[in-house]
Coordinates of C-alpha atoms in Angstrom, one line a residue:
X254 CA -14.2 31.7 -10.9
X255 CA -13.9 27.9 -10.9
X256 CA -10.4 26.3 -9.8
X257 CA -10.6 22.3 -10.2
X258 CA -8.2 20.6 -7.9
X259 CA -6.8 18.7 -10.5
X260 CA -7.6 18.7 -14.6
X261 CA -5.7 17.5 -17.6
X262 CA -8.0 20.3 -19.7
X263 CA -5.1 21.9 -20.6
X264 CA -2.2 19.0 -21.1
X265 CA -5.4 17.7 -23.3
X266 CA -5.4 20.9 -25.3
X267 CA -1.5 21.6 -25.8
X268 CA -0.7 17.8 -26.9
X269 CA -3.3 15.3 -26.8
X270 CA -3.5 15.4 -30.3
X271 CA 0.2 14.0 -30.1
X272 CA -1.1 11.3 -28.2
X273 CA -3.8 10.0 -29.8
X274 CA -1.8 10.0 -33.1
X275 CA 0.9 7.5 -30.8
X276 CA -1.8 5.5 -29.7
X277 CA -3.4 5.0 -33.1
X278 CA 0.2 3.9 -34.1
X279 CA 0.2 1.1 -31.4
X280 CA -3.3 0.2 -32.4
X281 CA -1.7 -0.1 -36.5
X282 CA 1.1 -2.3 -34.6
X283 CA -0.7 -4.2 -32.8
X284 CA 1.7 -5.1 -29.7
X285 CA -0.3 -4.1 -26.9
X286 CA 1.4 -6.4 -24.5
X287 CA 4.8 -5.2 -23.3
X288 CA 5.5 -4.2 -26.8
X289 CA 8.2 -1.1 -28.5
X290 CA 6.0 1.6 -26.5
X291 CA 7.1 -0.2 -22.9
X292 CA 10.5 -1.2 -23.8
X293 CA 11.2 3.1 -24.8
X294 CA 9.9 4.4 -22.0
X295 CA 11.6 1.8 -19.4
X296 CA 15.4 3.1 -21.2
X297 CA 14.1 6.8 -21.2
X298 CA 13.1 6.4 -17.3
X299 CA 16.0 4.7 -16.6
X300 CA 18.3 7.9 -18.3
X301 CA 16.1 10.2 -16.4
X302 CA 16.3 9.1 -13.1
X303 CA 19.6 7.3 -13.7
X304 CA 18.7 3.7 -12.5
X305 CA 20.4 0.8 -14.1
X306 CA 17.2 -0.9 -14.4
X307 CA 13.7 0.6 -14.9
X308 CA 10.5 -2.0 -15.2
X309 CA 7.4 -1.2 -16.4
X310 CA 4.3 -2.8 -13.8
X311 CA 0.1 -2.0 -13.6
X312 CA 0.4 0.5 -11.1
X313 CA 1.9 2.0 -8.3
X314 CA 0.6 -0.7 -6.1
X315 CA 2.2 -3.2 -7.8
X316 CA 5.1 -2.1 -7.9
X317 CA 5.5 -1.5 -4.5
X318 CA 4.2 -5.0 -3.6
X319 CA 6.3 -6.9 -6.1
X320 CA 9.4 -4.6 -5.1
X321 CA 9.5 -5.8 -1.4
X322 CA 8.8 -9.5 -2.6
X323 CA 12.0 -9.3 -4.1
X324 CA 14.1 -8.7 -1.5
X325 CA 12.6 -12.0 -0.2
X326 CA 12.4 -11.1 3.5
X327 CA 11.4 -13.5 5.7
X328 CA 7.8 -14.0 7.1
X329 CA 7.0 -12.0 10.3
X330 CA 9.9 -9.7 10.1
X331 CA 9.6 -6.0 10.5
X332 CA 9.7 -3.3 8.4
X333 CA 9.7 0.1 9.3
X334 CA 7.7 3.1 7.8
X335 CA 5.7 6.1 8.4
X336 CA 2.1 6.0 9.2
X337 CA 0.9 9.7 7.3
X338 CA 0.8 8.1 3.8
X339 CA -1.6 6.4 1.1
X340 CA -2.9 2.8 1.8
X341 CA -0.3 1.4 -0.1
X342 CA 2.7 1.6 1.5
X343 CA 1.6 0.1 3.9
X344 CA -0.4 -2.7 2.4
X345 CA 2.4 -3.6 0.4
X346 CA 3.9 -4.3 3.8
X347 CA 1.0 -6.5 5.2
X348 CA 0.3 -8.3 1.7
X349 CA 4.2 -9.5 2.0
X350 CA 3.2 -11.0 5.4
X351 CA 5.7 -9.1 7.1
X352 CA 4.6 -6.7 10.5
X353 CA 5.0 -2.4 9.3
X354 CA 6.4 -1.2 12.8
X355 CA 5.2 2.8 12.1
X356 CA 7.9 6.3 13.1
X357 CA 6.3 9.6 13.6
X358 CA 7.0 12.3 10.8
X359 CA 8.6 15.4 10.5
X360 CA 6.4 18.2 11.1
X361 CA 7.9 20.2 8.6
X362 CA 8.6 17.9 5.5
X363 CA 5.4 15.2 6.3
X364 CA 8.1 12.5 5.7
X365 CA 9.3 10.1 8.2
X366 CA 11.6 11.3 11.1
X367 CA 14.9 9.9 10.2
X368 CA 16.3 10.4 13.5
X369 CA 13.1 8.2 15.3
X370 CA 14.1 5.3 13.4
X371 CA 16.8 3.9 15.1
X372 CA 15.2 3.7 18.5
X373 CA 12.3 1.3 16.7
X374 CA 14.4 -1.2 15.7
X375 CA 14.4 -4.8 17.0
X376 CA 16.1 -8.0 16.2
X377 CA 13.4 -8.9 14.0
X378 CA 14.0 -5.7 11.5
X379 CA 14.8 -6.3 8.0
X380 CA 13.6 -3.5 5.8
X381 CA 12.7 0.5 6.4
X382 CA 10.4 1.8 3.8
X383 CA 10.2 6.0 3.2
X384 CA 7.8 7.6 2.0
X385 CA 8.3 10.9 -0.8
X386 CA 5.4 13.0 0.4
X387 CA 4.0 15.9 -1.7
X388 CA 7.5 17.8 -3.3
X389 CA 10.5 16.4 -1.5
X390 CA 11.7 13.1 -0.9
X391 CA 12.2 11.7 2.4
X392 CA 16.1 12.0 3.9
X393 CA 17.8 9.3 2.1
X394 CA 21.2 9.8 3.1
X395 CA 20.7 9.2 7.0
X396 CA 18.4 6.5 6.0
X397 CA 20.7 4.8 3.8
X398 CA 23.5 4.9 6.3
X399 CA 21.2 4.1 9.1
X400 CA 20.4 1.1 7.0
X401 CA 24.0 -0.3 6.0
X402 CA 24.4 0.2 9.9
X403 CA 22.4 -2.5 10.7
X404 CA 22.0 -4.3 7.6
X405 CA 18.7 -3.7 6.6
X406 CA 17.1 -3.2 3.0
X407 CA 15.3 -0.3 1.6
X408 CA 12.4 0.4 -0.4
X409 CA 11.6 3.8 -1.1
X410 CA 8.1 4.3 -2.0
X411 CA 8.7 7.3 -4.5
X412 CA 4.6 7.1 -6.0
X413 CA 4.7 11.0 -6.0
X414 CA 8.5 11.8 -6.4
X415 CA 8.9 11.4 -10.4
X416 CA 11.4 14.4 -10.8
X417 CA 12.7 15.1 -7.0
X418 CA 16.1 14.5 -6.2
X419 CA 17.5 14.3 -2.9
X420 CA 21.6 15.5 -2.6
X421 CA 21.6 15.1 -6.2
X422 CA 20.1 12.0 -7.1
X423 CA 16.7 11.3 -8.4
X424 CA 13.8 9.6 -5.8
X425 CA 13.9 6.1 -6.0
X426 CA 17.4 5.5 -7.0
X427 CA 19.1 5.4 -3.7
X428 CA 17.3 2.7 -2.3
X429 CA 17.7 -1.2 -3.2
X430 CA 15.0 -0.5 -4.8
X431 CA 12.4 2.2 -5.4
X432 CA 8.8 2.8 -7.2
X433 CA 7.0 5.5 -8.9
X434 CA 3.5 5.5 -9.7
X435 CA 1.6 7.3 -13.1
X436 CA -1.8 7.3 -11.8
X437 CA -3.4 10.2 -13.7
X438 CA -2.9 12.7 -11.2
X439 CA 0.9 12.5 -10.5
X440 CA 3.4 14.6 -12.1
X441 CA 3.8 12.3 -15.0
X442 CA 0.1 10.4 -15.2
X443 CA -1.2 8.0 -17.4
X444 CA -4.7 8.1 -19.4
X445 CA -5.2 5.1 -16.5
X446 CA -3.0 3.1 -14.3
X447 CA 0.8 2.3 -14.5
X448 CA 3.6 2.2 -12.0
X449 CA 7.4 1.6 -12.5
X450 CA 10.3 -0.5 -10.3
X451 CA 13.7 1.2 -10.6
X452 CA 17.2 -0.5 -8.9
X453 CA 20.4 -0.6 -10.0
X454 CA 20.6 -4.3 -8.8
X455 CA 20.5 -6.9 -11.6
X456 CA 18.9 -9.5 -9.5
X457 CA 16.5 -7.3 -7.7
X458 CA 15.7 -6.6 -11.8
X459 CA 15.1 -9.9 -12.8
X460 CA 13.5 -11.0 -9.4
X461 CA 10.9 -8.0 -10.6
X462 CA 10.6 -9.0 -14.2
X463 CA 9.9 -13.0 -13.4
X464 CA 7.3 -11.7 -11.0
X465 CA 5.1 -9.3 -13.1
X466 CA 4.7 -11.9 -15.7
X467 CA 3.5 -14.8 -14.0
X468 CA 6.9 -16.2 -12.7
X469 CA 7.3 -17.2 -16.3
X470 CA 11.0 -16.5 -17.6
X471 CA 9.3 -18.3 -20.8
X472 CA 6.0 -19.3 -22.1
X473 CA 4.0 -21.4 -20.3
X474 CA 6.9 -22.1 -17.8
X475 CA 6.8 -21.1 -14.8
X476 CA 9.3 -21.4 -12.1
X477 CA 7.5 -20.0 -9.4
X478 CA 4.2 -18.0 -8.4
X479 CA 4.0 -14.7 -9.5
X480 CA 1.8 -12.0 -10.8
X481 CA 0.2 -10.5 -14.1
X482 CA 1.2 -7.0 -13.6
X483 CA 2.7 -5.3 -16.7
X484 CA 2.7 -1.5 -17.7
X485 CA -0.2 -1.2 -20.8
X486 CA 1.4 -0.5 -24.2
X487 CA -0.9 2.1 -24.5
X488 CA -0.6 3.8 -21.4
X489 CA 3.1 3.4 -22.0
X490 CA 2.7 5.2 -25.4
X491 CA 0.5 8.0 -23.8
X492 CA 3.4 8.3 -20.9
X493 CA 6.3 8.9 -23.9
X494 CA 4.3 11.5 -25.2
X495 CA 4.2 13.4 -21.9
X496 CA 7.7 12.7 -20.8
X497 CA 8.5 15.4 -24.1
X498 CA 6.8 17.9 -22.3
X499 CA 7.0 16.9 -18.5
X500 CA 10.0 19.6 -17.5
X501 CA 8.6 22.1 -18.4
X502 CA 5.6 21.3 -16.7
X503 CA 7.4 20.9 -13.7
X504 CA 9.1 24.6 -14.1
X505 CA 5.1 25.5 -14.5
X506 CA 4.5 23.8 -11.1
X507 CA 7.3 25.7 -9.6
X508 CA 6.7 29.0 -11.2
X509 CA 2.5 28.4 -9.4
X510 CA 3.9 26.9 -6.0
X511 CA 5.8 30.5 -5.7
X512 CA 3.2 32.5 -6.5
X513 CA 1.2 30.6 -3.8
X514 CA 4.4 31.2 -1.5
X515 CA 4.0 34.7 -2.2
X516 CA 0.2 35.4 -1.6
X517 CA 0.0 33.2 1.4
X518 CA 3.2 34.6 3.0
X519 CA 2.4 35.8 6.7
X520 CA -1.3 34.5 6.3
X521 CA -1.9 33.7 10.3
X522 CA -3.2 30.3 11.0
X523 CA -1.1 28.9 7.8
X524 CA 1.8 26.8 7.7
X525 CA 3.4 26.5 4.1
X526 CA 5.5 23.8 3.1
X527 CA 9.2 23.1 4.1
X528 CA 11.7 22.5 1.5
X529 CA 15.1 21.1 2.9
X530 CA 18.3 22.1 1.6
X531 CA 19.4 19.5 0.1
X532 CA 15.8 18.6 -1.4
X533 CA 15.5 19.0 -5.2
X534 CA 11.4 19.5 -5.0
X535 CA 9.3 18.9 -7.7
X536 CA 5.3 20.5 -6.8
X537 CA 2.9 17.1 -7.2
X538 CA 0.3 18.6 -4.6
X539 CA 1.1 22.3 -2.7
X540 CA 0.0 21.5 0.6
X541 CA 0.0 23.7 3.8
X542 CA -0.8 22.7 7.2
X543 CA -4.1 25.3 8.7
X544 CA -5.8 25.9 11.7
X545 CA -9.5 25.2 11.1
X546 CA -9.0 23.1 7.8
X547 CA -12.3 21.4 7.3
X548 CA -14.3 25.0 8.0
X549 CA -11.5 26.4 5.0
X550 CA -11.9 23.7 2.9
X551 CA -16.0 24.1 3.3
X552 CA -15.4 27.8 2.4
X553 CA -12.9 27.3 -0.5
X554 CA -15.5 24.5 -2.0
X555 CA -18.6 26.7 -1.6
X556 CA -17.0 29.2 -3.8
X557 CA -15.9 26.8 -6.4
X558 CA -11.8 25.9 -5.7
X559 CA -11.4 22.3 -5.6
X560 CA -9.1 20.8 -2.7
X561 CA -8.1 17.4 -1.4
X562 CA -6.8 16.3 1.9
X563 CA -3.5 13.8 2.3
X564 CA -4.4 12.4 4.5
X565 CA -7.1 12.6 6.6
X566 CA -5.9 9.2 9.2
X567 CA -3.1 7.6 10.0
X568 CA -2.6 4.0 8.9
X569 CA -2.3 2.8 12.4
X570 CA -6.0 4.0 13.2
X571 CA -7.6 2.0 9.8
X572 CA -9.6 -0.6 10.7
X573 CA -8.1 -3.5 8.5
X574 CA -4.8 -2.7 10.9
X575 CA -6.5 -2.7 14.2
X576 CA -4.9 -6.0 14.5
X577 CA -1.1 -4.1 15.2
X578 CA -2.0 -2.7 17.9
X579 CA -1.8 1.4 17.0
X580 CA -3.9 3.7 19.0
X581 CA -4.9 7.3 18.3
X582 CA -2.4 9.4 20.6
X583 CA 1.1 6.8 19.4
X584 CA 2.1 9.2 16.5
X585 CA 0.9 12.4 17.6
X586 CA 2.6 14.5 14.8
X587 CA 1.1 12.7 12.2
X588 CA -2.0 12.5 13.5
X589 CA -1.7 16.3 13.7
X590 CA -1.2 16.6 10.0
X591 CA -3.7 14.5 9.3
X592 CA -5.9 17.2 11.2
X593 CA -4.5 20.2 10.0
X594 CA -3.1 19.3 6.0
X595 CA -4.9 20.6 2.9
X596 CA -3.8 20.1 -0.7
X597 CA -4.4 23.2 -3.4
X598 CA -4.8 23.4 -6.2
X599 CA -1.4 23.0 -8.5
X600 CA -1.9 22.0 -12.1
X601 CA -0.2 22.7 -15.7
X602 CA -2.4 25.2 -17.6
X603 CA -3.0 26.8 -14.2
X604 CA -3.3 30.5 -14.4
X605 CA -1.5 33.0 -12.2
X606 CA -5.3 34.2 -11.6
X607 CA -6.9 30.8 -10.2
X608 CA -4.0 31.6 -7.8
X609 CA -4.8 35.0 -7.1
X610 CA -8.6 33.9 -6.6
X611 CA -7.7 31.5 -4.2
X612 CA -5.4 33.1 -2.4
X613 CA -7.8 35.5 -1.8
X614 CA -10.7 33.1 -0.5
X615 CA -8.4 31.8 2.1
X616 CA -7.6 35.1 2.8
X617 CA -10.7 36.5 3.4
X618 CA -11.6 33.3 5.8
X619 CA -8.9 33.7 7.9
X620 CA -9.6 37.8 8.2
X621 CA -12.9 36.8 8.7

């Protein structure tokens, strides 16, 4: 049996007939620059996740970048974050020509230890930027009182959380501001690209909105520098179609994350993932933390089950960051994680069987 890591075979097969027939439409239109397509699915995000304001950007990136420009901190200040995450999060922080200043994680969740973060702060702190790793978001209560504490602002990177909630509310939406990605992959993915701002501040809003076109509130006026970062018309179109569908995919991701939970269950050498109570978790990636992971992930490969590992450094040991002045050893937990993580395969159209077969390979290693 072959088990992909990730396919969109089967989205492809129950609707994309939907979506071309939506894209064909725009193509009829026309409007393939923040036309009808991006202005529906910014008010249908903003419903979902219950943000006043939801803006449409390229990508994740993007949004993340422009997001922390808006808050206009000033240069050289710190901002606090995790270092077990994509690139992005923390580039975002480095573009803005601020200094990330990185807290160990929580072995259990993979998201940043909200009770480190206070003993990182300095003067020069202005910002803490979370992380929503893999099917919860990070602990956005302690962080968002921690925050009003001291007065500091908060961008919640929320890439992989379209769908989690934390204590109720959606990711992204208890921060001043907060970002979601659509990269193919995610929960909700595009045919390409796209990413999303939410806040429920109306400046924050039209700092965002200004930026992604240039700085230009109207043509060929432009009141200061900004970007060309708008979500495609199409990609926007293909993203309505899914968002009919996109519950009960993620009741499908649930229903494969418990069957995993069930076949790996007292596996030795296996941690699986930590949900916390007041997490609302939504399955992007079902990833366990295992003894020997680059022999399993050999194994599982050699017999045709596709896997991915998040992730496998820390952002204070890349090279482009050398210049901070991290060092293998300062964040010993996520350097851990970044040893011992591995991402299975979690899909919709994934069959109770590609479970079982897997299951079964990792089984048979660890007996071995």
């Amino acid at each position: 049996m072959k088990v992909p890591f990730f396919t969109n075979q089967y989205q492809e097969e129950r609707y994309g007939h939907e979506i071309l027939a939506r894209i064909g439409e725009v193509n009829k239109k026309g409007a393939f620059i923040l036309g009808p397509e991006v202005k529906r699915f910014e008010e249908r995000m903003a419903a979902y996740t219950g943000a006043r304001h939801a803006i449409g950007v390229a990508n994740g990136s993007d949004a993340l970048f422009l997001a922390l420009e808006a808050l206009k901190i000033p240069e050289g200040s710190e901002v606090i974050t995790t270092p077990f995450t994509f690139f992005a999060s923390t580039s975002c922080i480095v573009r803005n020509r601020l200094k990330p200043v990185f807290v160990d994680v929580n072995e259990r969740t993979c998201n940043i230890d909200a009770g480190a973060i206070e003993a990182r702060l300095t003067p020069k702190t202005r910002a803490i930027l979370p992380v929503d790793l893999f099917c919860q978001t990070a602990e956005m209560d302690r962080i968002d009182a921690l925050a009003r504490k001291h007065g500091l602002k908060v961008l919640e990177d929320s890439a992989e959380g379209f769908g989690m909630k934390w204590d109720g509310r959606h990711a992204g939406t208890r921060a001043d501001l907060g970002v979601l990605s659509f990269y193919p992959t995610k929960t909700l993915g595009a045919y390409g690209d796209g990413g999303l701002v939410l806040t429920n501040d109306d400046a924050l809003a039209a700092e965002v909105r200004l930026t992604r076109v240039h700085g230009a509130p109207t043509k060929y006026e432009h009141t200061r520098v900004g970007s060309n970062s708008r979500l495609d018309e199409i990609q926007a179109a293909v993203l309505n179609v899914k968002m009919d569908h996109v519950d009960g995919e993620i009741r499908e991701r649930a229903a494969l994350a418990e069957a995993y939970r069930a076949r790996l269950a007292g596996v030795p050498g296996l941690a699986l993932p930590f949900v916390e109570q007041k997490a609302s978790p939504v399955w992007y990636v079902f990833s366990i933390q295992c003894e020997r992971r680059d022999e399993l992930q050999a194994r599982l490969a050699a017999q045709g089950v596709g896997t991915s590992v998040y992730y496998p450094r820390g952002m204070h040991e890349q090279p482009c960051f050398a210049g901070l002045g991290g060092r293998a050893g300062d964040f010993p937990v996520a350097e851990r994680l970044c040893r011992r993580s591995l991402a299975l395969p979690i899909f919709p159209g994934m069959t109770e069987a590609m479970v079982d077969f897997t299951c079964g390979e990792i089984r048979k290693f660890y007996a071995a």
